[in-house]
Short mmCIF file of C-alpha atoms in Angstrom, two decimals:
data_model
loop_
_atom_site.label_atom_id
_atom_site.label_comp_id
_atom_site.label_asym_id
_atom_site.label_seq_id
_atom_site.Cartn_x
_atom_site.Cartn_y
_atom_site.Cartn_z
CA UNK I 151 8.83 -26.12 -1.17
CA UNK I 152 6.25 -29.12 -0.18
CA UNK I 153 2.75 -28.49 -1.54
CA UNK I 154 -0.16 -28.54 0.94
CA UNK I 155 -3.34 -29.71 -0.45
CA UNK I 156 -5.00 -29.17 2.85
CA UNK I 157 -5.17 -26.18 5.28
CA UNK I 158 -7.23 -24.79 7.97
CA UNK I 159 -7.57 -21.59 6.44
CA UNK I 160 -6.57 -20.64 2.79
CA UNK I 161 -5.98 -16.99 1.91
CA UNK I 162 -5.80 -15.48 -1.55
CA UNK I 163 -3.67 -12.57 -2.11
CA UNK I 164 -0.05 -11.84 -0.77
CA UNK I 165 -0.62 -8.07 -0.34
CA UNK I 166 -0.59 -5.99 2.88
CA UNK I 167 -4.28 -7.24 3.68
CA UNK I 168 -3.64 -11.04 3.14
CA UNK I 169 -0.24 -11.09 5.15
CA UNK I 170 -1.83 -9.04 8.23
CA UNK I 171 -4.87 -11.37 8.04
CA UNK I 172 -2.50 -14.48 8.15
CA UNK I 173 -0.74 -12.87 10.78
CA UNK I 174 -3.25 -12.15 12.99
CA UNK I 175 -5.01 -15.63 12.53
CA UNK I 176 -1.80 -17.52 13.57
CA UNK I 177 -1.66 -15.26 16.66
CA UNK I 178 -5.05 -16.26 17.46
CA UNK I 179 -3.87 -19.74 17.39
CA UNK I 180 -5.18 -20.89 13.84
CA UNK I 181 -2.90 -23.72 12.67
CA UNK I 182 -2.01 -24.56 9.07
CA UNK I 183 -2.58 -21.20 7.31
CA UNK I 184 -1.84 -21.12 3.57
CA UNK I 185 -1.33 -17.85 1.86
CA UNK I 186 -1.17 -17.90 -2.15
CA UNK I 187 -0.02 -15.08 -4.22
CA UNK I 188 -0.14 -14.95 -7.97
CA UNK I 189 2.98 -13.09 -8.39
CA UNK I 190 5.52 -11.80 -5.43
CA UNK I 191 4.71 -10.84 -2.39
CA UNK I 192 3.82 -7.03 -2.11
CA UNK I 193 4.07 -6.87 -6.02
CA UNK I 194 0.70 -5.53 -6.48
CA UNK I 195 -1.07 -2.54 -5.02
CA UNK I 196 0.61 -2.57 -1.59
CA UNK I 197 4.03 -2.28 -3.28
CA UNK I 198 2.61 0.79 -5.41
CA UNK I 199 1.03 2.44 -2.88
CA UNK I 200 1.70 6.13 -1.34
CA UNK I 201 1.65 4.40 1.97
CA UNK I 202 0.13 7.22 3.85
CA UNK I 203 -1.67 6.61 7.29
CA UNK I 204 -4.39 8.73 8.50
CA UNK I 205 -7.44 9.25 11.02
CA UNK I 206 -8.87 12.13 9.37
CA UNK I 207 -11.69 10.49 7.59
CA UNK I 208 -15.40 11.86 6.80
CA UNK I 209 -17.19 8.49 7.74
CA UNK I 210 -17.62 6.98 11.43
CA UNK I 211 -16.60 3.59 10.04
CA UNK I 212 -13.48 4.98 8.24
CA UNK I 213 -12.30 7.23 11.60
CA UNK I 214 -12.68 4.29 13.84
CA UNK I 215 -10.70 1.90 11.56
CA UNK I 216 -8.04 4.77 10.87
CA UNK I 217 -7.28 5.70 14.61
CA UNK I 218 -7.34 1.78 15.49
CA UNK I 219 -4.77 1.32 12.82
CA UNK I 220 -2.44 4.13 13.92
CA UNK I 221 -2.46 2.71 17.56
CA UNK I 222 -1.21 -0.63 16.05
CA UNK I 223 1.17 0.84 13.76
CA UNK I 224 2.64 2.77 16.85
CA UNK I 225 3.66 -0.41 18.25
CA UNK I 226 4.14 -2.49 15.16
CA UNK I 227 7.79 -2.32 15.26
CA UNK I 228 7.84 -4.15 18.78
CA UNK I 229 4.91 -6.51 17.50
CA UNK I 230 6.71 -7.77 14.36
CA UNK I 231 10.19 -7.31 15.37
CA UNK I 232 11.43 -5.53 12.55
CA UNK I 233 11.17 -1.62 11.45
CA UNK I 234 7.99 -0.76 9.51
CA UNK I 235 9.39 2.91 8.67
CA UNK I 236 6.79 4.68 10.63
CA UNK I 237 7.04 8.33 10.38
CA UNK I 238 4.48 10.50 11.87
CA UNK I 239 4.64 13.82 10.46
CA UNK I 240 0.89 14.52 10.09
CA UNK I 241 -1.45 14.90 7.26
CA UNK I 242 -2.27 18.61 6.25
CA UNK I 243 -5.56 18.75 4.50
CA UNK I 244 -6.08 21.75 2.33
CA UNK I 245 -9.38 23.39 1.42
CA UNK I 246 -9.95 25.45 -1.65
CA UNK I 247 -13.49 26.42 -1.50
CA UNK I 248 -16.20 27.05 1.36
CA UNK I 249 -18.23 23.79 0.55
CA UNK I 250 -15.03 21.72 1.12
CA UNK I 251 -13.82 23.84 4.22
CA UNK I 252 -17.80 22.86 5.56
CA UNK I 253 -17.26 19.08 4.69
CA UNK I 254 -13.65 19.26 6.18
CA UNK I 255 -14.92 21.00 9.31
CA UNK I 256 -17.75 18.37 9.69
CA UNK I 257 -15.37 15.66 9.38
CA UNK I 258 -13.13 17.03 11.86
CA UNK I 259 -16.02 17.28 14.51
CA UNK I 260 -16.86 13.80 13.88
CA UNK I 261 -13.06 12.89 14.38
CA UNK I 262 -12.86 14.94 17.61
CA UNK I 263 -15.94 13.06 18.95
CA UNK I 264 -14.16 9.93 18.31
CA UNK I 265 -10.98 10.98 20.19
CA UNK I 266 -9.16 11.97 17.09
CA UNK I 267 -7.11 15.06 17.81
CA UNK I 268 -7.31 16.74 14.41
CA UNK I 269 -7.63 20.53 14.47
CA UNK I 270 -8.02 23.36 12.02
CA UNK I 271 -4.79 25.63 11.53
CA UNK I 272 -4.17 28.97 9.84
CA UNK I 273 -1.88 29.56 7.20
CA UNK I 274 0.82 30.61 9.57
CA UNK I 275 0.56 27.37 11.21
CA UNK I 276 0.28 25.31 8.14
CA UNK I 277 3.70 27.02 6.86
CA UNK I 278 5.28 26.11 10.34
CA UNK I 279 4.19 22.48 9.55
CA UNK I 280 5.06 22.56 6.02
CA UNK I 281 7.90 25.17 5.25
CA UNK I 282 7.69 27.01 2.00
CA UNK I 283 3.97 26.09 1.27
CA UNK I 284 2.60 28.68 -0.98
CA UNK I 285 -1.36 27.62 -1.15
CA UNK I 286 -2.41 31.63 -1.01
CA UNK I 287 -5.65 30.49 -2.71
CA UNK I 288 -6.56 27.88 0.16
CA UNK I 289 -9.42 28.80 2.53
CA UNK I 290 -8.56 26.38 5.12
CA UNK I 291 -6.32 23.67 6.55
CA UNK I 292 -6.91 20.91 8.89
CA UNK I 293 -4.03 18.77 11.05
CA UNK I 294 -3.74 15.70 12.70
CA UNK I 295 -0.22 15.07 14.13
CA UNK I 296 -0.27 11.46 14.52
CA UNK I 297 -1.15 10.75 10.84
CA UNK I 298 1.87 9.92 8.72
CA UNK I 299 3.28 6.97 6.59
CA UNK I 300 5.09 3.75 7.04
CA UNK I 301 7.21 1.75 4.47
CA UNK I 302 4.66 -0.41 2.63
CA UNK I 303 7.54 -2.80 1.72
CA UNK I 304 8.79 -3.42 5.06
CA UNK I 305 5.45 -3.36 6.82
CA UNK I 306 4.26 -6.47 4.47
CA UNK I 307 7.46 -8.21 4.80
CA UNK I 308 7.48 -7.56 8.66
CA UNK I 309 3.99 -9.32 8.92
CA UNK I 310 5.18 -11.86 6.59
CA UNK I 311 8.21 -12.83 8.27
CA UNK I 312 6.19 -12.64 11.53
CA UNK I 313 3.58 -15.10 10.18
CA UNK I 314 5.97 -17.47 8.89
CA UNK I 315 7.56 -17.60 12.40
CA UNK I 316 4.08 -18.66 13.36
CA UNK I 317 3.93 -21.59 11.03
CA UNK I 318 2.11 -19.67 8.10
CA UNK I 319 2.70 -21.16 4.76
CA UNK I 320 3.21 -18.92 1.66
CA UNK I 321 3.22 -19.88 -1.99
CA UNK I 322 4.38 -17.29 -4.40
CA UNK I 323 3.72 -17.41 -8.22
CA UNK I 324 0.54 -19.23 -7.33
CA UNK I 325 -2.62 -18.02 -8.86
CA UNK I 326 -6.22 -18.79 -7.65
CA UNK I 327 -8.04 -20.40 -10.66
CA UNK I 328 -11.13 -21.46 -8.70
CA UNK I 329 -13.26 -21.23 -5.50
CA UNK I 330 -14.49 -24.60 -4.69
CA UNK I 331 -17.94 -24.60 -3.36
CA UNK I 332 -20.44 -27.28 -2.38
CA UNK I 333 -23.69 -26.95 -0.66
CA UNK I 334 -23.24 -23.16 -0.53
CA UNK I 335 -20.13 -23.90 1.57
CA UNK I 336 -16.60 -23.20 0.54
CA UNK I 337 -14.49 -26.32 0.22
CA UNK I 338 -11.10 -24.74 -0.92
CA UNK I 339 -9.77 -23.31 -4.09
CA UNK I 340 -8.00 -24.39 -7.28
CA UNK I 341 -4.60 -22.51 -8.04
CA UNK I 342 -2.08 -22.93 -11.05
CA UNK I 343 0.03 -25.30 -8.79
CA UNK I 344 -2.85 -27.68 -7.54
CA UNK I 345 -5.76 -27.87 -5.24
CA UNK I 346 -5.97 -26.92 -1.60
CA UNK I 347 -9.04 -28.09 0.44
CA UNK I 348 -9.68 -25.80 3.36
CA UNK I 349 -12.87 -24.82 5.32
CA UNK I 350 -12.28 -21.28 5.32
CA UNK I 351 -11.15 -19.36 2.33
CA UNK I 352 -10.65 -15.34 2.74
CA UNK I 353 -10.34 -13.17 -0.56
CA UNK I 354 -7.84 -10.81 -0.17
CA UNK I 355 -6.98 -10.05 -3.86
CA UNK I 356 -7.10 -6.40 -3.88
CA UNK I 357 -8.23 -5.01 -7.10
CA UNK I 358 -8.71 -8.84 -8.12
CA UNK I 359 -11.13 -9.64 -5.54
CA UNK I 360 -14.05 -8.98 -7.85
CA UNK I 361 -12.73 -11.87 -10.02
CA UNK I 362 -11.79 -14.32 -7.22
CA UNK I 363 -15.38 -13.55 -5.73
CA UNK I 364 -16.98 -14.38 -9.12
CA UNK I 365 -15.21 -17.78 -8.95
CA UNK I 366 -17.65 -18.59 -5.93
CA UNK I 367 -20.45 -16.92 -7.82
CA UNK I 368 -20.40 -13.91 -5.75
CA UNK I 369 -20.81 -10.44 -7.35
CA UNK I 370 -19.03 -7.61 -5.67
CA UNK I 371 -19.75 -4.02 -6.95
CA UNK I 372 -16.00 -3.20 -6.97
CA UNK I 373 -13.88 -2.04 -9.65
CA UNK I 374 -10.01 -1.52 -10.37
CA UNK I 375 -9.04 2.08 -10.79
CA UNK I 376 -5.68 2.92 -11.97
CA UNK I 377 -3.91 5.75 -10.06
CA UNK I 378 -0.46 7.31 -10.98
CA UNK I 379 2.36 8.34 -8.61
CA UNK I 380 5.75 9.39 -8.81
CA UNK I 381 8.94 9.80 -6.64
CA UNK I 382 11.64 12.32 -6.80
CA UNK I 383 15.61 11.76 -6.01
CA UNK I 384 16.13 12.03 -2.45
CA UNK I 385 16.92 15.51 -1.26
CA UNK I 386 17.57 17.28 2.38
CA UNK I 387 14.43 16.88 4.71
CA UNK I 388 12.27 19.62 5.36
CA UNK I 389 10.57 19.97 1.63
CA UNK I 390 7.41 18.56 2.76
CA UNK I 391 7.50 16.88 6.32
CA UNK I 392 3.92 16.41 6.44
CA UNK I 393 1.36 14.69 3.93
CA UNK I 394 -0.11 17.57 2.30
CA UNK I 395 -3.31 16.57 0.65
CA UNK I 396 -6.43 17.96 -0.99
CA UNK I 397 -9.61 16.51 -2.37
CA UNK I 398 -10.69 19.12 -4.64
CA UNK I 399 -6.74 20.07 -5.20
CA UNK I 400 -6.34 16.66 -6.32
CA UNK I 401 -3.34 15.62 -4.92
CA UNK I 402 -1.15 14.13 -1.91
CA UNK I 403 2.49 14.93 -1.38
CA UNK I 404 4.91 13.80 1.18
CA UNK I 405 8.63 13.62 1.76
CA UNK I 406 9.86 10.30 2.93
CA UNK I 407 12.51 10.08 5.87
CA UNK I 408 14.56 8.75 3.25
CA UNK I 409 14.54 12.09 1.49
CA UNK I 410 12.51 11.35 -1.71
CA UNK I 411 9.34 13.38 -2.41
CA UNK I 412 6.32 10.93 -3.46
CA UNK I 413 3.29 12.31 -4.82
CA UNK I 414 0.35 11.34 -6.69
CA UNK I 415 -3.04 12.52 -8.20
CA UNK I 416 -6.42 11.02 -9.05
CA UNK I 417 -6.90 9.59 -12.69
CA UNK I 418 -8.50 11.01 -15.62
CA UNK I 419 -10.03 8.51 -17.79
CA UNK I 420 -7.99 5.49 -17.27
CA UNK I 421 -10.11 2.36 -18.58
CA UNK I 422 -10.51 -0.69 -16.18
CA UNK I 423 -7.91 -2.71 -17.94
CA UNK I 424 -5.66 -3.84 -14.90
CA UNK I 425 -3.03 -2.34 -16.47
CA UNK I 426 -0.16 -0.48 -14.60
CA UNK I 427 0.59 1.87 -17.28
CA UNK I 428 2.16 5.37 -16.89
CA UNK I 429 1.45 8.55 -18.92
CA UNK I 430 3.56 11.82 -19.57
CA UNK I 431 0.37 13.90 -18.79
CA UNK I 432 0.55 12.67 -15.41
CA UNK I 433 4.10 13.91 -14.71
CA UNK I 434 3.57 17.30 -16.30
CA UNK I 435 0.43 17.92 -14.30
CA UNK I 436 1.89 16.56 -11.08
CA UNK I 437 4.98 18.95 -11.72
CA UNK I 438 2.64 21.89 -12.25
CA UNK I 439 0.90 21.17 -8.94
CA UNK I 440 4.18 20.72 -7.10
CA UNK I 441 5.88 24.13 -8.27
CA UNK I 442 2.70 26.13 -7.50
CA UNK I 443 2.29 24.59 -3.96
CA UNK I 444 6.03 24.36 -3.15
CA UNK I 445 7.87 26.30 -5.34
CA UNK I 446 11.22 25.10 -4.16
CA UNK I 447 10.79 21.69 -5.44
CA UNK I 448 11.41 22.95 -9.06
CA UNK I 449 15.13 22.04 -9.01
CA UNK I 450 14.33 18.48 -7.82
CA UNK I 451 14.60 15.72 -10.24
CA UNK I 452 12.00 13.08 -10.58
CA UNK I 453 13.29 9.74 -10.25
CA UNK I 454 10.66 7.34 -11.29
CA UNK I 455 7.00 7.32 -11.98
CA UNK I 456 4.50 4.09 -11.69
CA UNK I 457 0.91 3.36 -11.23
CA UNK I 458 -1.11 0.91 -9.27
CA UNK I 459 -4.83 -0.02 -8.79
CA UNK I 460 -7.10 1.16 -6.19
CA UNK I 461 -9.99 -1.66 -5.40
CA UNK I 462 -12.84 0.76 -5.45
CA UNK I 463 -16.37 0.17 -3.88
CA UNK I 464 -19.23 2.42 -4.29
CA UNK I 465 -18.84 4.10 -0.85
CA UNK I 466 -15.03 3.97 -0.87
CA UNK I 467 -15.16 1.85 2.30
CA UNK I 468 -13.87 -1.70 2.48
CA UNK I 469 -15.99 -4.89 2.13
CA UNK I 470 -15.09 -7.12 5.27
CA UNK I 471 -16.97 -10.14 6.34
CA UNK I 472 -18.86 -13.57 5.05
CA UNK I 473 -20.62 -13.54 2.03
CA UNK I 474 -23.59 -15.65 0.89
CA UNK I 475 -21.15 -18.61 0.44
CA UNK I 476 -20.84 -19.99 3.89
CA UNK I 477 -16.99 -19.63 5.44
CA UNK I 478 -16.06 -17.66 2.10
CA UNK I 479 -14.86 -14.26 3.44
CA UNK I 480 -13.84 -10.89 2.08
CA UNK I 481 -11.19 -8.43 3.34
CA UNK I 482 -11.46 -6.24 0.20
CA UNK I 483 -12.45 -2.82 -1.54
CA UNK I 484 -10.19 -0.68 0.58
CA UNK I 485 -10.33 2.11 -2.09
CA UNK I 486 -6.86 3.16 -1.87
CA UNK I 487 -6.55 2.76 1.77
CA UNK I 488 -5.62 -0.92 2.26
CA UNK I 489 -2.16 -0.18 3.45
CA UNK I 490 -2.98 2.29 6.40
CA UNK I 491 -6.07 0.01 7.27
CA UNK I 492 -4.25 -3.35 6.96
CA UNK I 493 -3.32 -3.75 10.64
CA UNK I 494 -6.85 -3.38 11.90
CA UNK I 495 -8.48 -4.96 9.15
CA UNK I 496 -6.28 -8.26 9.84
CA UNK I 497 -6.92 -8.15 13.39
CA UNK I 498 -10.83 -7.74 13.32
CA UNK I 499 -11.10 -10.29 10.83
CA UNK I 500 -9.21 -12.64 12.34
CA UNK I 501 -11.00 -11.98 15.74
CA UNK I 502 -14.27 -12.68 14.09
CA UNK I 503 -13.23 -15.85 12.45
CA UNK I 504 -11.65 -17.47 15.64
CA UNK I 505 -15.16 -16.68 17.40
CA UNK I 506 -13.97 -13.59 19.51
CA UNK I 507 -15.52 -10.04 19.69
CA UNK I 508 -13.82 -7.80 17.19
CA UNK I 509 -12.26 -4.61 18.53
CA UNK I 510 -14.57 -2.76 16.08
CA UNK I 511 -17.91 -3.96 15.15
CA UNK I 512 -17.44 -4.23 11.36
CA UNK I 513 -20.79 -5.63 10.58
CA UNK I 514 -22.02 -2.54 8.44
CA UNK I 515 -19.09 -3.30 6.15
CA UNK I 516 -20.93 -6.47 4.65
CA UNK I 517 -20.92 -6.28 0.79
CA UNK I 518 -24.88 -6.78 0.88
CA UNK I 519 -25.06 -2.82 2.11
CA UNK I 520 -24.81 -1.98 -1.47
CA UNK I 521 -27.61 -3.86 -3.05
CA UNK I 522 -29.76 -2.65 0.02
CA UNK I 523 -28.85 0.76 -0.67
CA UNK I 524 -27.37 1.58 2.82
CA UNK I 525 -24.32 2.99 1.82
CA UNK I 526 -22.96 6.37 2.39
CA UNK I 527 -20.00 7.71 0.54
CA UNK I 528 -16.81 8.69 2.18
CA UNK I 529 -15.91 12.48 1.05
CA UNK I 530 -12.35 12.39 2.36
CA UNK I 531 -10.51 10.45 -0.88
CA UNK I 532 -8.02 11.59 -3.45
CA UNK Y 147 34.35 -15.69 -9.58
CA UNK Y 148 34.18 -14.65 -6.00
CA UNK Y 149 33.34 -11.00 -5.23
CA UNK Y 150 33.20 -11.57 -1.39
CA UNK Y 151 36.32 -9.67 -0.03
CA UNK Y 152 38.66 -11.59 2.53
CA UNK Y 153 39.22 -8.59 4.63
CA UNK Y 154 35.75 -7.74 6.18
CA UNK Y 155 35.24 -4.64 4.01
CA UNK Y 156 31.78 -3.92 3.01
CA UNK Y 157 31.15 -4.44 -0.86
CA UNK Y 158 28.49 -1.86 -2.18
CA UNK Y 159 26.26 -3.27 -4.72
CA UNK Y 160 23.68 -0.39 -5.05
CA UNK Y 161 25.83 2.90 -4.56
CA UNK Y 162 22.69 4.91 -4.67
CA UNK Y 163 20.90 3.33 -1.82
CA UNK Y 164 24.03 1.85 -0.34
CA UNK Y 165 22.86 -1.69 -0.38
CA UNK Y 166 25.81 -4.31 0.63
CA UNK Y 167 26.36 -7.65 -1.18
CA UNK Y 168 26.16 -8.89 2.54
CA UNK Y 169 22.59 -7.53 3.09
CA UNK Y 170 21.62 -9.08 -0.41
CA UNK Y 171 22.67 -12.26 0.37
CA UNK Y 172 21.03 -12.28 3.73
CA UNK Y 173 17.82 -11.72 2.03
CA UNK Y 174 18.10 -14.40 -0.81
CA UNK Y 175 18.63 -16.76 2.02
CA UNK Y 176 15.52 -15.81 3.60
CA UNK Y 177 13.45 -16.67 -0.05
CA UNK Y 178 13.64 -13.16 -1.38
CA UNK Y 179 15.35 -14.46 -4.49
CA UNK Y 180 13.96 -12.11 -7.17
CA UNK Y 181 14.96 -8.76 -8.32
CA UNK Y 182 11.38 -7.20 -7.63
CA UNK Y 183 11.41 -8.49 -4.12
CA UNK Y 184 14.80 -7.57 -3.22
CA UNK Y 185 14.24 -3.98 -4.48
CA UNK Y 186 11.20 -3.83 -2.18
CA UNK Y 187 13.05 -5.26 0.96
CA UNK Y 188 16.45 -3.38 0.33
CA UNK Y 189 15.52 -0.39 -1.99
CA UNK Y 190 18.29 -1.88 -4.23
CA UNK Y 191 18.07 -0.22 -7.77
CA UNK Y 192 15.73 2.24 -6.41
CA UNK Y 193 18.18 5.25 -6.62
CA UNK Y 194 18.56 8.07 -9.32
CA UNK Y 195 20.42 5.61 -11.39
CA UNK Y 196 17.58 3.18 -11.38
CA UNK Y 197 19.36 0.21 -11.11
CA UNK Y 198 21.76 0.90 -14.06
CA UNK Y 199 24.76 0.11 -11.88
CA UNK Y 200 23.45 -2.64 -9.65
CA UNK Y 201 21.12 -4.66 -11.56
CA UNK Y 202 23.52 -6.91 -13.31
CA UNK Y 203 25.35 -7.61 -10.25
CA UNK Y 204 22.16 -8.13 -8.59
CA UNK Y 205 20.97 -10.50 -11.29
CA UNK Y 206 24.14 -12.57 -11.17
CA UNK Y 207 24.13 -12.92 -7.42
CA UNK Y 208 20.59 -14.35 -7.56
CA UNK Y 209 21.87 -16.48 -10.30
CA UNK Y 210 24.79 -17.79 -8.37
CA UNK Y 211 22.92 -18.41 -5.05
CA UNK Y 212 19.83 -20.20 -6.28
CA UNK Y 213 21.67 -22.16 -9.16
CA UNK Y 214 19.26 -20.52 -11.93
CA UNK Y 215 20.79 -19.56 -15.19
CA UNK Y 216 21.01 -15.86 -15.38
CA UNK Y 217 18.44 -16.06 -18.41
CA UNK Y 218 15.88 -17.18 -16.07
CA UNK Y 219 16.36 -14.30 -13.50
CA UNK Y 220 13.82 -11.49 -14.44
CA UNK Y 221 15.25 -7.87 -14.30
CA UNK Y 222 13.07 -5.34 -12.69
CA UNK Y 223 10.33 -3.42 -14.40
CA UNK Y 224 11.67 -0.46 -16.36
CA UNK Y 225 10.01 2.69 -15.18
CA UNK Y 226 10.11 6.32 -16.78
CA UNK Y 227 11.77 8.60 -17.00
CA UNK Y 228 14.69 7.40 -18.60
CA UNK Y 229 16.80 9.78 -16.64
CA UNK Y 230 15.98 12.04 -13.70
CA UNK Y 231 14.14 15.16 -14.79
CA UNK Y 232 13.77 18.51 -13.21
CA UNK Y 233 10.06 19.04 -11.77
CA UNK Y 234 10.47 22.71 -13.04
CA UNK Y 235 11.23 21.72 -16.54
CA UNK Y 236 8.06 19.59 -16.84
CA UNK Y 237 6.22 22.26 -15.05
CA UNK Y 238 7.07 24.88 -17.83
CA UNK Y 239 6.18 22.43 -20.51
CA UNK Y 240 3.03 22.44 -22.86
CA UNK Y 241 0.20 25.10 -22.73
CA UNK Y 242 -2.02 25.73 -19.80
#
């Protein structure tokens, strides 16, 4: 592929955030967009994620982004001309103590005030949604039927193929090695395959965004957190049709339409070494959780385990917007929720960059909120 | 050696996920010419056998279509467990 040494916009990162941003910018009429990816498209955190999609959040901004993303996901097959594997079995959130129940109830009231039809359900209803659910020790359940998941690979490739049709150039195996800044204004990037001059650069490097930011002298308080995950062999449907999730219980479990059950839990003491390593302790602990919650999973076989990196911020909300370096933008810090927010994240940043009013005012997601001490932590995270 | 049949029959490369040679060729033509990318877009090699049956065929097809020597076609990352293992067996393991 011929090397383009100039572009109108350069995007760093070929995960879901990078490709969706490229697509929406191209759709808004931006010509000459180049996306660089250090490995292969969808080869980082996007391709390793649990791929859940939900609007049941604890902060107003996450709720607004979550429901707007769902609206887009529901139309995405038509928009991109390829199936993204959307499946809306809902998210069933499980509370195990009074404090958590209160937090989730407050979240539900906030969600309802923003038009999200989440509701509290009884154990009986929870068992209709998720047959075979044990969870006798739970104190409450919350459900939102429009939540669900999509295929992270197909969604990313669908955005990529649509972006390519609109003229976006994509270089794989091309790592960003430097961000060129002059007079406090971005000028382009250096890569392992050469320089690209561009008046606008967008950092969509996920867990590596902190490193790319530093190349321009910008310090992000982000960190990379390793999370483990596993998937079973495909089995008949109905084992866990919804996403079953608990923040205090520390799990998320869901059967994909394909039949495999995918599940994960939060890490314990993994170092920030950017290694996607796996441990036997994880599959053992996860298996214990599965058998306790869904006893009939005990005869199902685990096919594969892996791990991926959450690009964490101190409040578990993303960093979207321009930086102290002019025309150097960020769309990062999704804290494990980049896949589900990507459609709206790409769209609103593209609207902002092309001088339109974004569907959602995201000015509070400026990275300087951390140094100003203005951030409020999202409670609903595993 | 050609593995393309003369009689319109489908050739299944990945039996676990039922991925055909035709689909693989189609996506290689679109530029998805690594094992990792084909795995992601087609699920080839993601079934219970974890690519034991199909990965060599897949690598050979990539080499054939891209003209690269097979030694330059990288296999997928090997992921544990080595063979599928029952959740119940793991849940019983160790001490509480």
